[in-house]
Amino acid sequence: MLMLTHTWILRELLDLAGLEVTTPDIFVYNVCPDILPIHRSVHSSMTHRIPRFMKVPPEFRKAHYVQIHLLADDIAHHGRICEEVVTEFNPDATGYTYVMGKSLVDPIMDYCARFGCAVNRLEAIYRSHMIVELSIDVYLRETAAGNGLIDLFQDAMAKTDRYYMPEFTKTLSWLFGVEESVIREAMNHAMDFYTLEKMIRFTKGDERVPRYVRIFGADDANESACAGMEELMDQGMSLIGDPTPYLHGVVRAIRESPYCGILQGLGDKAGT
């Protein structure tokens, strides 16, 4: 799942739990598994393969908001919260993003073969879920369901950088087992990468299409490759329709899990 989707889920969880947000850095903790791999020393496996229900010392309590990200990803990929970390790719995964993406697999293989970046079926299955995840983020950007999400994310990034970075780097260094300096460097890169202008351009499509053309291994200067990618993205949007029932289901699953008790135990002010 992408940035806006994770931000929507956490915002909804906090609203339903009646928790007042006192430190917006919790929204950056929540998306950091996807942000930190911007650094060459950090791989997504390092940020996503931590125990979902590990004990967190009080001084690192904001790590709970990282774990919420992982629970949401589990549901998106596997259709359930996984007590044990899944380390192997499962092409038959039954989570929403893979089930919804099934009809994209052949078009993705055709696209990649057409533009000189052929992939096998397993890779096409993985990429199909990427298109679905992107589509959910775009839906949130384009509809009232996502009102305020970009501003919320931008405010959280800016205030984390200004006020909370020492605590942020210490907490994530403990959680992921990397040096604090690496966390700091990753956040410096992220501040440059996730600017308001770039996020708006990405969600509107100005940058989204060429970026995914490059991710898929094609040439973003090729107009046909860009047009073909736009078709794949349009198919993704058609497949998901209105994803908010699914998103509410994710929130419900997290609230009904043992983790809900941990969240409530943080007190009536989220982030304190």
PDB file of C-alpha atoms in Angstrom:
ATOM      1  CA  MET A   1       0.000   0.000   0.000  1.00  0.00           C
ATOM      2  CA  LEU A   2       1.179   3.521  -0.698  1.00  0.00           C
ATOM      3  CA  MET A   3       1.555   6.695   1.371  1.00  0.00           C
ATOM      4  CA  LEU A   4      -1.927   8.158   1.165  1.00  0.00           C
ATOM      5  CA  THR A   5      -3.567   4.800   1.824  1.00  0.00           C
ATOM      6  CA  HIS A   6      -1.527   4.160   4.960  1.00  0.00           C
ATOM      7  CA  THR A   7      -2.160   7.718   6.131  1.00  0.00           C
ATOM      8  CA  TRP A   8      -5.913   7.295   5.586  1.00  0.00           C
ATOM      9  CA  ILE A   9      -5.948   4.026   7.562  1.00  0.00           C
ATOM     10  CA  LEU A  10      -4.087   5.488  10.546  1.00  0.00           C
ATOM     11  CA  ARG A  11      -6.221   8.640  10.542  1.00  0.00           C
ATOM     12  CA  GLU A  12      -9.359   6.504  10.544  1.00  0.00           C
ATOM     13  CA  LEU A  13      -8.049   4.251  13.321  1.00  0.00           C
ATOM     14  CA  LEU A  14      -7.241   7.227  15.527  1.00  0.00           C
ATOM     15  CA  ASP A  15     -10.614   8.852  14.875  1.00  0.00           C
ATOM     16  CA  LEU A  16     -12.503   5.676  15.753  1.00  0.00           C
ATOM     17  CA  ALA A  17     -10.395   5.155  18.877  1.00  0.00           C
ATOM     18  CA  GLY A  18     -11.080   8.730  19.973  1.00  0.00           C
ATOM     19  CA  LEU A  19      -7.365   9.506  20.158  1.00  0.00           C
ATOM     20  CA  GLU A  20      -6.253  13.110  19.791  1.00  0.00           C
ATOM     21  CA  VAL A  21      -3.093  13.545  17.707  1.00  0.00           C
ATOM     22  CA  THR A  22      -0.597  15.583  19.720  1.00  0.00           C
ATOM     23  CA  THR A  23       2.562  14.834  17.726  1.00  0.00           C
ATOM     24  CA  PRO A  24       2.068  14.409  13.962  1.00  0.00           C
ATOM     25  CA  ASP A  25       5.312  12.458  13.659  1.00  0.00           C
ATOM     26  CA  ILE A  26       3.249   9.306  14.247  1.00  0.00           C
ATOM     27  CA  PHE A  27       2.108   9.537  10.622  1.00  0.00           C
ATOM     28  CA  VAL A  28       5.751   9.430   9.486  1.00  0.00           C
ATOM     29  CA  TYR A  29       6.443   6.426  11.701  1.00  0.00           C
ATOM     30  CA  ASN A  30       3.465   4.809  10.000  1.00  0.00           C
ATOM     31  CA  VAL A  31       4.858   5.215   6.477  1.00  0.00           C
ATOM     32  CA  CYS A  32       8.560   4.832   7.274  1.00  0.00           C
ATOM     33  CA  PRO A  33       8.745   1.178   6.104  1.00  0.00           C
ATOM     34  CA  ASP A  34       8.200   2.544   2.592  1.00  0.00           C
ATOM     35  CA  ILE A  35      10.232   5.750   3.037  1.00  0.00           C
ATOM     36  CA  LEU A  36      13.481   4.455   4.520  1.00  0.00           C
ATOM     37  CA  PRO A  37      14.387   2.182   1.553  1.00  0.00           C
ATOM     38  CA  ILE A  38      15.065   5.413  -0.351  1.00  0.00           C
ATOM     39  CA  HIS A  39      18.504   5.009   1.286  1.00  0.00           C
ATOM     40  CA  ARG A  40      20.889   2.619  -0.460  1.00  0.00           C
ATOM     41  CA  SER A  41      21.694   0.881   2.847  1.00  0.00           C
ATOM     42  CA  VAL A  42      18.070   0.064   3.655  1.00  0.00           C
ATOM     43  CA  HIS A  43      16.051  -2.612   1.867  1.00  0.00           C
ATOM     44  CA  SER A  44      12.298  -3.054   2.128  1.00  0.00           C
ATOM     45  CA  SER A  45      12.837  -6.521   3.609  1.00  0.00           C
ATOM     46  CA  MET A  46      14.564  -4.836   6.565  1.00  0.00           C
ATOM     47  CA  THR A  47      11.598  -2.562   7.236  1.00  0.00           C
ATOM     48  CA  HIS A  48       8.785  -5.043   6.574  1.00  0.00           C
ATOM     49  CA  ARG A  49      10.049  -8.247   8.185  1.00  0.00           C
ATOM     50  CA  ILE A  50       9.842  -7.296  11.838  1.00  0.00           C
ATOM     51  CA  PRO A  51       7.487  -9.146  14.217  1.00  0.00           C
ATOM     52  CA  ARG A  52       3.970  -7.728  14.118  1.00  0.00           C
ATOM     53  CA  PHE A  53       3.326  -8.087  17.841  1.00  0.00           C
ATOM     54  CA  MET A  54       6.823  -7.634  19.267  1.00  0.00           C
ATOM     55  CA  LYS A  55       7.168  -6.055  22.699  1.00  0.00           C
ATOM     56  CA  VAL A  56       8.051  -2.376  22.469  1.00  0.00           C
ATOM     57  CA  PRO A  57       9.864  -0.629  25.352  1.00  0.00           C
ATOM     58  CA  PRO A  58       8.077   2.488  26.637  1.00  0.00           C
ATOM     59  CA  GLU A  59      10.820   4.795  25.369  1.00  0.00           C
ATOM     60  CA  PHE A  60      10.224   3.500  21.835  1.00  0.00           C
ATOM     61  CA  ARG A  61       6.418   3.386  22.060  1.00  0.00           C
ATOM     62  CA  LYS A  62       5.944   5.217  18.752  1.00  0.00           C
ATOM     63  CA  ALA A  63       7.215   2.078  17.016  1.00  0.00           C
ATOM     64  CA  HIS A  64       3.632   0.850  17.438  1.00  0.00           C
ATOM     65  CA  TYR A  65       2.669   3.124  14.547  1.00  0.00           C
ATOM     66  CA  VAL A  66       5.195   1.338  12.332  1.00  0.00           C
ATOM     67  CA  GLN A  67       3.582  -1.968  13.216  1.00  0.00           C
ATOM     68  CA  ILE A  68       0.171  -0.658  12.154  1.00  0.00           C
ATOM     69  CA  HIS A  69       1.651  -0.207   8.666  1.00  0.00           C
ATOM     70  CA  LEU A  70       2.722  -3.849   8.650  1.00  0.00           C
ATOM     71  CA  LEU A  71      -0.693  -5.082   9.760  1.00  0.00           C
ATOM     72  CA  ALA A  72      -2.322  -3.137   6.922  1.00  0.00           C
ATOM     73  CA  ASP A  73       0.161  -4.589   4.428  1.00  0.00           C
ATOM     74  CA  ASP A  74      -0.512  -8.111   5.694  1.00  0.00           C
ATOM     75  CA  ILE A  75      -4.223  -7.671   5.064  1.00  0.00           C
ATOM     76  CA  ALA A  76      -3.627  -6.132   1.631  1.00  0.00           C
ATOM     77  CA  HIS A  77      -1.300  -8.938   0.545  1.00  0.00           C
ATOM     78  CA  HIS A  78      -2.473 -12.016   2.445  1.00  0.00           C
ATOM     79  CA  GLY A  79      -6.038 -11.218   3.436  1.00  0.00           C
ATOM     80  CA  ARG A  80      -5.243 -11.494   7.144  1.00  0.00           C
ATOM     81  CA  ILE A  81      -2.872 -10.291   9.833  1.00  0.00           C
ATOM     82  CA  CYS A  82       0.056 -12.715   9.890  1.00  0.00           C
ATOM     83  CA  GLU A  83       1.385 -13.713  13.312  1.00  0.00           C
ATOM     84  CA  GLU A  84       4.572 -14.920  11.636  1.00  0.00           C
ATOM     85  CA  VAL A  85       6.396 -12.738   9.133  1.00  0.00           C
ATOM     86  CA  VAL A  86       5.944 -13.968   5.550  1.00  0.00           C
ATOM     87  CA  THR A  87       9.370 -14.019   3.907  1.00  0.00           C
ATOM     88  CA  GLU A  88       8.623 -15.797   0.622  1.00  0.00           C
ATOM     89  CA  PHE A  89       6.670 -14.323  -2.282  1.00  0.00           C
ATOM     90  CA  ASN A  90       3.358 -16.124  -2.738  1.00  0.00           C
ATOM     91  CA  PRO A  91       1.901 -15.774  -6.252  1.00  0.00           C
ATOM     92  CA  ASP A  92      -1.352 -17.255  -4.965  1.00  0.00           C
ATOM     93  CA  ALA A  93      -1.765 -14.677  -2.192  1.00  0.00           C
ATOM     94  CA  THR A  94      -5.399 -14.003  -1.350  1.00  0.00           C
ATOM     95  CA  GLY A  95      -5.169 -10.393  -0.209  1.00  0.00           C
ATOM     96  CA  TYR A  96      -7.204  -7.682  -1.934  1.00  0.00           C
ATOM     97  CA  THR A  97      -4.334  -6.246  -3.976  1.00  0.00           C
ATOM     98  CA  TYR A  98      -3.406  -9.602  -5.514  1.00  0.00           C
ATOM     99  CA  VAL A  99      -6.954 -10.814  -6.070  1.00  0.00           C
ATOM    100  CA  MET A 100      -7.958  -7.530  -7.711  1.00  0.00           C
ATOM    101  CA  GLY A 101      -4.804  -7.552  -9.821  1.00  0.00           C
ATOM    102  CA  LYS A 102      -5.282 -10.997 -11.398  1.00  0.00           C
ATOM    103  CA  SER A 103      -6.781  -9.673 -14.615  1.00  0.00           C
ATOM    104  CA  LEU A 104      -3.803  -7.316 -15.018  1.00  0.00           C
ATOM    105  CA  VAL A 105      -1.205 -10.083 -15.163  1.00  0.00           C
ATOM    106  CA  ASP A 106      -1.500 -10.899 -18.877  1.00  0.00           C
ATOM    107  CA  PRO A 107      -1.740  -7.226 -19.952  1.00  0.00           C
ATOM    108  CA  ILE A 108       1.400  -6.496 -17.915  1.00  0.00           C
ATOM    109  CA  MET A 109       3.275  -9.366 -19.572  1.00  0.00           C
ATOM    110  CA  ASP A 110       2.129  -8.138 -22.984  1.00  0.00           C
ATOM    111  CA  TYR A 111       3.183  -4.584 -22.166  1.00  0.00           C
ATOM    112  CA  CYS A 112       6.642  -5.606 -20.992  1.00  0.00           C
ATOM    113  CA  ALA A 113       7.219  -7.885 -23.993  1.00  0.00           C
ATOM    114  CA  ARG A 114       6.109  -5.127 -26.356  1.00  0.00           C
ATOM    115  CA  PHE A 115       8.551  -2.573 -24.957  1.00  0.00           C
ATOM    116  CA  GLY A 116      11.623  -4.748 -24.570  1.00  0.00           C
ATOM    117  CA  CYS A 117      11.444  -5.454 -20.844  1.00  0.00           C
ATOM    118  CA  ALA A 118       9.892  -8.933 -20.772  1.00  0.00           C
ATOM    119  CA  VAL A 119       9.060 -10.453 -17.381  1.00  0.00           C
ATOM    120  CA  ASN A 120       7.941 -13.885 -16.248  1.00  0.00           C
ATOM    121  CA  ARG A 121       4.521 -14.553 -14.803  1.00  0.00           C
ATOM    122  CA  LEU A 122       5.647 -14.323 -11.173  1.00  0.00           C
ATOM    123  CA  GLU A 123       7.033 -10.841 -11.721  1.00  0.00           C
ATOM    124  CA  ALA A 124       3.876  -9.816 -13.581  1.00  0.00           C
ATOM    125  CA  ILE A 125       1.772 -11.001 -10.632  1.00  0.00           C
ATOM    126  CA  TYR A 126       3.870  -8.874  -8.286  1.00  0.00           C
ATOM    127  CA  ARG A 127       3.539  -5.858 -10.562  1.00  0.00           C
ATOM    128  CA  SER A 128      -0.208  -6.319 -10.830  1.00  0.00           C
ATOM    129  CA  HIS A 129      -0.540  -5.690  -7.095  1.00  0.00           C
ATOM    130  CA  MET A 130       1.589  -2.556  -7.522  1.00  0.00           C
ATOM    131  CA  ILE A 131      -0.943  -1.167  -9.996  1.00  0.00           C
ATOM    132  CA  VAL A 132      -3.812  -1.933  -7.615  1.00  0.00           C
ATOM    133  CA  GLU A 133      -2.048  -0.247  -4.693  1.00  0.00           C
ATOM    134  CA  LEU A 134      -1.356   2.776  -6.856  1.00  0.00           C
ATOM    135  CA  SER A 135      -4.996   2.901  -7.937  1.00  0.00           C
ATOM    136  CA  ILE A 136      -6.187   3.081  -4.327  1.00  0.00           C
ATOM    137  CA  ASP A 137      -3.866   6.015  -3.657  1.00  0.00           C
ATOM    138  CA  VAL A 138      -5.095   7.794  -6.785  1.00  0.00           C
ATOM    139  CA  TYR A 139      -8.708   7.214  -5.756  1.00  0.00           C
ATOM    140  CA  LEU A 140      -8.042   8.825  -2.380  1.00  0.00           C
ATOM    141  CA  ARG A 141      -6.359  11.774  -4.074  1.00  0.00           C
ATOM    142  CA  GLU A 142      -9.243  12.323  -6.482  1.00  0.00           C
ATOM    143  CA  THR A 143     -12.230  11.882  -4.144  1.00  0.00           C
ATOM    144  CA  ALA A 144     -13.560  13.368  -0.917  1.00  0.00           C
ATOM    145  CA  ALA A 145     -12.467  10.229   0.940  1.00  0.00           C
ATOM    146  CA  GLY A 146      -8.902  11.501   0.815  1.00  0.00           C
ATOM    147  CA  ASN A 147      -9.520  15.123   1.747  1.00  0.00           C
ATOM    148  CA  GLY A 148      -6.583  16.593   3.637  1.00  0.00           C
ATOM    149  CA  LEU A 149      -4.298  13.567   3.338  1.00  0.00           C
ATOM    150  CA  ILE A 150      -1.490  15.241   1.393  1.00  0.00           C
ATOM    151  CA  ASP A 151      -1.509  18.267   3.712  1.00  0.00           C
ATOM    152  CA  LEU A 152      -1.514  15.946   6.731  1.00  0.00           C
ATOM    153  CA  PHE A 153       1.432  13.979   5.360  1.00  0.00           C
ATOM    154  CA  GLN A 154       3.381  17.130   4.464  1.00  0.00           C
ATOM    155  CA  ASP A 155       2.785  18.658   7.891  1.00  0.00           C
ATOM    156  CA  ALA A 156       3.896  15.440   9.568  1.00  0.00           C
ATOM    157  CA  MET A 157       7.101  15.289   7.519  1.00  0.00           C
ATOM    158  CA  ALA A 158       7.979  18.934   8.212  1.00  0.00           C
ATOM    159  CA  LYS A 159       7.314  18.734  11.959  1.00  0.00           C
ATOM    160  CA  THR A 160       9.149  15.437  12.326  1.00  0.00           C
ATOM    161  CA  ASP A 161      12.184  17.042  10.710  1.00  0.00           C
ATOM    162  CA  ARG A 162      11.927  20.177  12.848  1.00  0.00           C
ATOM    163  CA  TYR A 163      10.916  18.868  16.267  1.00  0.00           C
ATOM    164  CA  TYR A 164      11.116  15.090  16.610  1.00  0.00           C
ATOM    165  CA  MET A 165      14.106  13.834  14.639  1.00  0.00           C
ATOM    166  CA  PRO A 166      16.318  12.740  17.584  1.00  0.00           C
ATOM    167  CA  GLU A 167      13.540  10.555  19.015  1.00  0.00           C
ATOM    168  CA  PHE A 168      12.587   9.359  15.524  1.00  0.00           C
ATOM    169  CA  THR A 169      16.105   8.209  14.634  1.00  0.00           C
ATOM    170  CA  LYS A 170      16.640   6.502  18.015  1.00  0.00           C
ATOM    171  CA  THR A 171      13.332   4.642  17.823  1.00  0.00           C
ATOM    172  CA  LEU A 172      13.817   3.412  14.267  1.00  0.00           C
ATOM    173  CA  SER A 173      17.456   2.533  14.870  1.00  0.00           C
ATOM    174  CA  TRP A 174      16.256   0.242  17.678  1.00  0.00           C
ATOM    175  CA  LEU A 175      13.388  -1.179  15.620  1.00  0.00           C
ATOM    176  CA  PHE A 176      15.230  -1.886  12.361  1.00  0.00           C
ATOM    177  CA  GLY A 177      18.781  -2.364  13.650  1.00  0.00           C
ATOM    178  CA  VAL A 178      20.374   0.352  11.516  1.00  0.00           C
ATOM    179  CA  GLU A 179      22.518   3.327  12.505  1.00  0.00           C
ATOM    180  CA  GLU A 180      20.771   6.537  13.511  1.00  0.00           C
ATOM    181  CA  SER A 181      22.823   8.373  10.886  1.00  0.00           C
ATOM    182  CA  VAL A 182      21.318   6.166   8.172  1.00  0.00           C
ATOM    183  CA  ILE A 183      17.786   7.002   9.358  1.00  0.00           C
ATOM    184  CA  ARG A 184      18.692  10.691   9.297  1.00  0.00           C
ATOM    185  CA  GLU A 185      20.149  10.461   5.779  1.00  0.00           C
ATOM    186  CA  ALA A 186      17.102   8.557   4.534  1.00  0.00           C
ATOM    187  CA  MET A 187      14.815  11.242   5.912  1.00  0.00           C
ATOM    188  CA  ASN A 188      16.902  13.962   4.263  1.00  0.00           C
ATOM    189  CA  HIS A 189      16.402  12.200   0.922  1.00  0.00           C
ATOM    190  CA  ALA A 190      12.704  11.735   1.652  1.00  0.00           C
ATOM    191  CA  MET A 191      12.213  15.428   2.433  1.00  0.00           C
ATOM    192  CA  ASP A 192      13.559  16.226  -1.037  1.00  0.00           C
ATOM    193  CA  PHE A 193      11.602  13.442  -2.729  1.00  0.00           C
ATOM    194  CA  TYR A 194       8.176  13.855  -1.115  1.00  0.00           C
ATOM    195  CA  THR A 195       7.675  17.586  -1.591  1.00  0.00           C
ATOM    196  CA  LEU A 196       4.148  18.949  -1.908  1.00  0.00           C
ATOM    197  CA  GLU A 197       4.688  19.788  -5.576  1.00  0.00           C
ATOM    198  CA  LYS A 198       6.048  16.334  -6.404  1.00  0.00           C
ATOM    199  CA  MET A 199       3.264  14.540  -4.533  1.00  0.00           C
ATOM    200  CA  ILE A 200       0.593  16.542  -6.349  1.00  0.00           C
ATOM    201  CA  ARG A 201       2.272  15.962  -9.711  1.00  0.00           C
ATOM    202  CA  PHE A 202       2.530  12.249  -8.964  1.00  0.00           C
ATOM    203  CA  THR A 203      -1.066  11.793  -7.878  1.00  0.00           C
ATOM    204  CA  LYS A 204      -2.334  13.875 -10.799  1.00  0.00           C
ATOM    205  CA  GLY A 205      -0.398  11.743 -13.266  1.00  0.00           C
ATOM    206  CA  ASP A 206       2.222  14.205 -14.521  1.00  0.00           C
ATOM    207  CA  GLU A 207       4.959  12.126 -12.950  1.00  0.00           C
ATOM    208  CA  ARG A 208       3.080   8.923 -12.136  1.00  0.00           C
ATOM    209  CA  VAL A 209       2.998   7.505 -15.666  1.00  0.00           C
ATOM    210  CA  PRO A 210       6.672   8.053 -16.586  1.00  0.00           C
ATOM    211  CA  ARG A 211       7.820   6.835 -13.174  1.00  0.00           C
ATOM    212  CA  TYR A 212       5.983   3.533 -13.570  1.00  0.00           C
ATOM    213  CA  VAL A 213       7.222   3.209 -17.150  1.00  0.00           C
ATOM    214  CA  ARG A 214      10.734   3.384 -15.711  1.00  0.00           C
ATOM    215  CA  ILE A 215       9.894   0.987 -12.862  1.00  0.00           C
ATOM    216  CA  PHE A 216       8.637  -1.518 -15.426  1.00  0.00           C
ATOM    217  CA  GLY A 217      11.904  -1.168 -17.358  1.00  0.00           C
ATOM    218  CA  ALA A 218      10.615   0.662 -20.439  1.00  0.00           C
ATOM    219  CA  ASP A 219      11.704   4.015 -21.883  1.00  0.00           C
ATOM    220  CA  ASP A 220       9.697   6.947 -20.542  1.00  0.00           C
ATOM    221  CA  ALA A 221      10.640   8.955 -23.637  1.00  0.00           C
ATOM    222  CA  ASN A 222       8.638   6.474 -25.725  1.00  0.00           C
ATOM    223  CA  GLU A 223       5.129   7.885 -26.176  1.00  0.00           C
ATOM    224  CA  SER A 224       3.687   4.450 -26.884  1.00  0.00           C
ATOM    225  CA  ALA A 225       5.189   3.058 -23.680  1.00  0.00           C
ATOM    226  CA  CYS A 226       3.642   5.926 -21.717  1.00  0.00           C
ATOM    227  CA  ALA A 227       0.280   5.436 -23.421  1.00  0.00           C
ATOM    228  CA  GLY A 228       0.402   1.716 -22.667  1.00  0.00           C
ATOM    229  CA  MET A 229       1.185   2.384 -19.016  1.00  0.00           C
ATOM    230  CA  GLU A 230      -1.698   4.824 -18.823  1.00  0.00           C
ATOM    231  CA  GLU A 231      -3.977   2.061 -20.131  1.00  0.00           C
ATOM    232  CA  LEU A 232      -2.754  -0.301 -17.402  1.00  0.00           C
ATOM    233  CA  MET A 233      -3.430   2.368 -14.793  1.00  0.00           C
ATOM    234  CA  ASP A 234      -6.900   3.012 -16.194  1.00  0.00           C
ATOM    235  CA  GLN A 235      -7.595  -0.725 -15.951  1.00  0.00           C
ATOM    236  CA  GLY A 236      -6.450  -0.632 -12.338  1.00  0.00           C
ATOM    237  CA  MET A 237      -8.831   2.220 -11.541  1.00  0.00           C
ATOM    238  CA  SER A 238     -11.697   0.347 -13.191  1.00  0.00           C
ATOM    239  CA  LEU A 239     -10.915  -2.797 -11.211  1.00  0.00           C
ATOM    240  CA  ILE A 240     -10.994  -1.171  -7.782  1.00  0.00           C
ATOM    241  CA  GLY A 241     -14.020   1.064  -8.393  1.00  0.00           C
ATOM    242  CA  ASP A 242     -14.708   2.473  -4.930  1.00  0.00           C
ATOM    243  CA  PRO A 243     -12.156   0.849  -2.570  1.00  0.00           C
ATOM    244  CA  THR A 244     -13.458   2.469   0.612  1.00  0.00           C
ATOM    245  CA  PRO A 245     -15.440  -0.632   1.716  1.00  0.00           C
ATOM    246  CA  TYR A 246     -12.183  -2.567   1.523  1.00  0.00           C
ATOM    247  CA  LEU A 247     -10.306   0.156   3.430  1.00  0.00           C
ATOM    248  CA  HIS A 248     -12.933   0.213   6.161  1.00  0.00           C
ATOM    249  CA  GLY A 249     -12.523  -3.567   6.341  1.00  0.00           C
ATOM    250  CA  VAL A 250      -8.785  -3.132   6.929  1.00  0.00           C
ATOM    251  CA  VAL A 251      -9.495  -0.709   9.753  1.00  0.00           C
ATOM    252  CA  ARG A 252     -12.051  -3.088  11.237  1.00  0.00           C
ATOM    253  CA  ALA A 253      -9.630  -6.034  11.087  1.00  0.00           C
ATOM    254  CA  ILE A 254      -6.940  -4.055  12.905  1.00  0.00           C
ATOM    255  CA  ARG A 255      -9.431  -2.859  15.523  1.00  0.00           C
ATOM    256  CA  GLU A 256     -10.600  -6.433  16.100  1.00  0.00           C
ATOM    257  CA  SER A 257      -7.044  -7.760  16.401  1.00  0.00           C
ATOM    258  CA  PRO A 258      -5.024  -7.952  19.639  1.00  0.00           C
ATOM    259  CA  TYR A 259      -3.290  -4.815  18.431  1.00  0.00           C
ATOM    260  CA  CYS A 260      -6.329  -2.678  19.145  1.00  0.00           C
ATOM    261  CA  GLY A 261      -5.693  -3.103  22.859  1.00  0.00           C
ATOM    262  CA  ILE A 262      -2.136  -1.857  22.407  1.00  0.00           C
ATOM    263  CA  LEU A 263      -3.376   1.170  20.497  1.00  0.00           C
ATOM    264  CA  GLN A 264      -5.928   2.002  23.168  1.00  0.00           C
ATOM    265  CA  GLY A 265      -3.235   1.542  25.786  1.00  0.00           C
ATOM    266  CA  LEU A 266      -1.291   4.449  24.336  1.00  0.00           C
ATOM    267  CA  GLY A 267      -3.741   6.768  26.083  1.00  0.00           C
ATOM    268  CA  ASP A 268      -6.210   9.357  24.852  1.00  0.00           C
ATOM    269  CA  LYS A 269      -3.556  11.391  23.084  1.00  0.00           C
ATOM    270  CA  ALA A 270      -1.819   9.694  20.151  1.00  0.00           C
ATOM    271  CA  GLY A 271       1.882  10.422  20.038  1.00  0.00           C
ATOM    272  CA  THR A 272       2.407  11.357  23.689  1.00  0.00           C
TER     273      THR A 272
END
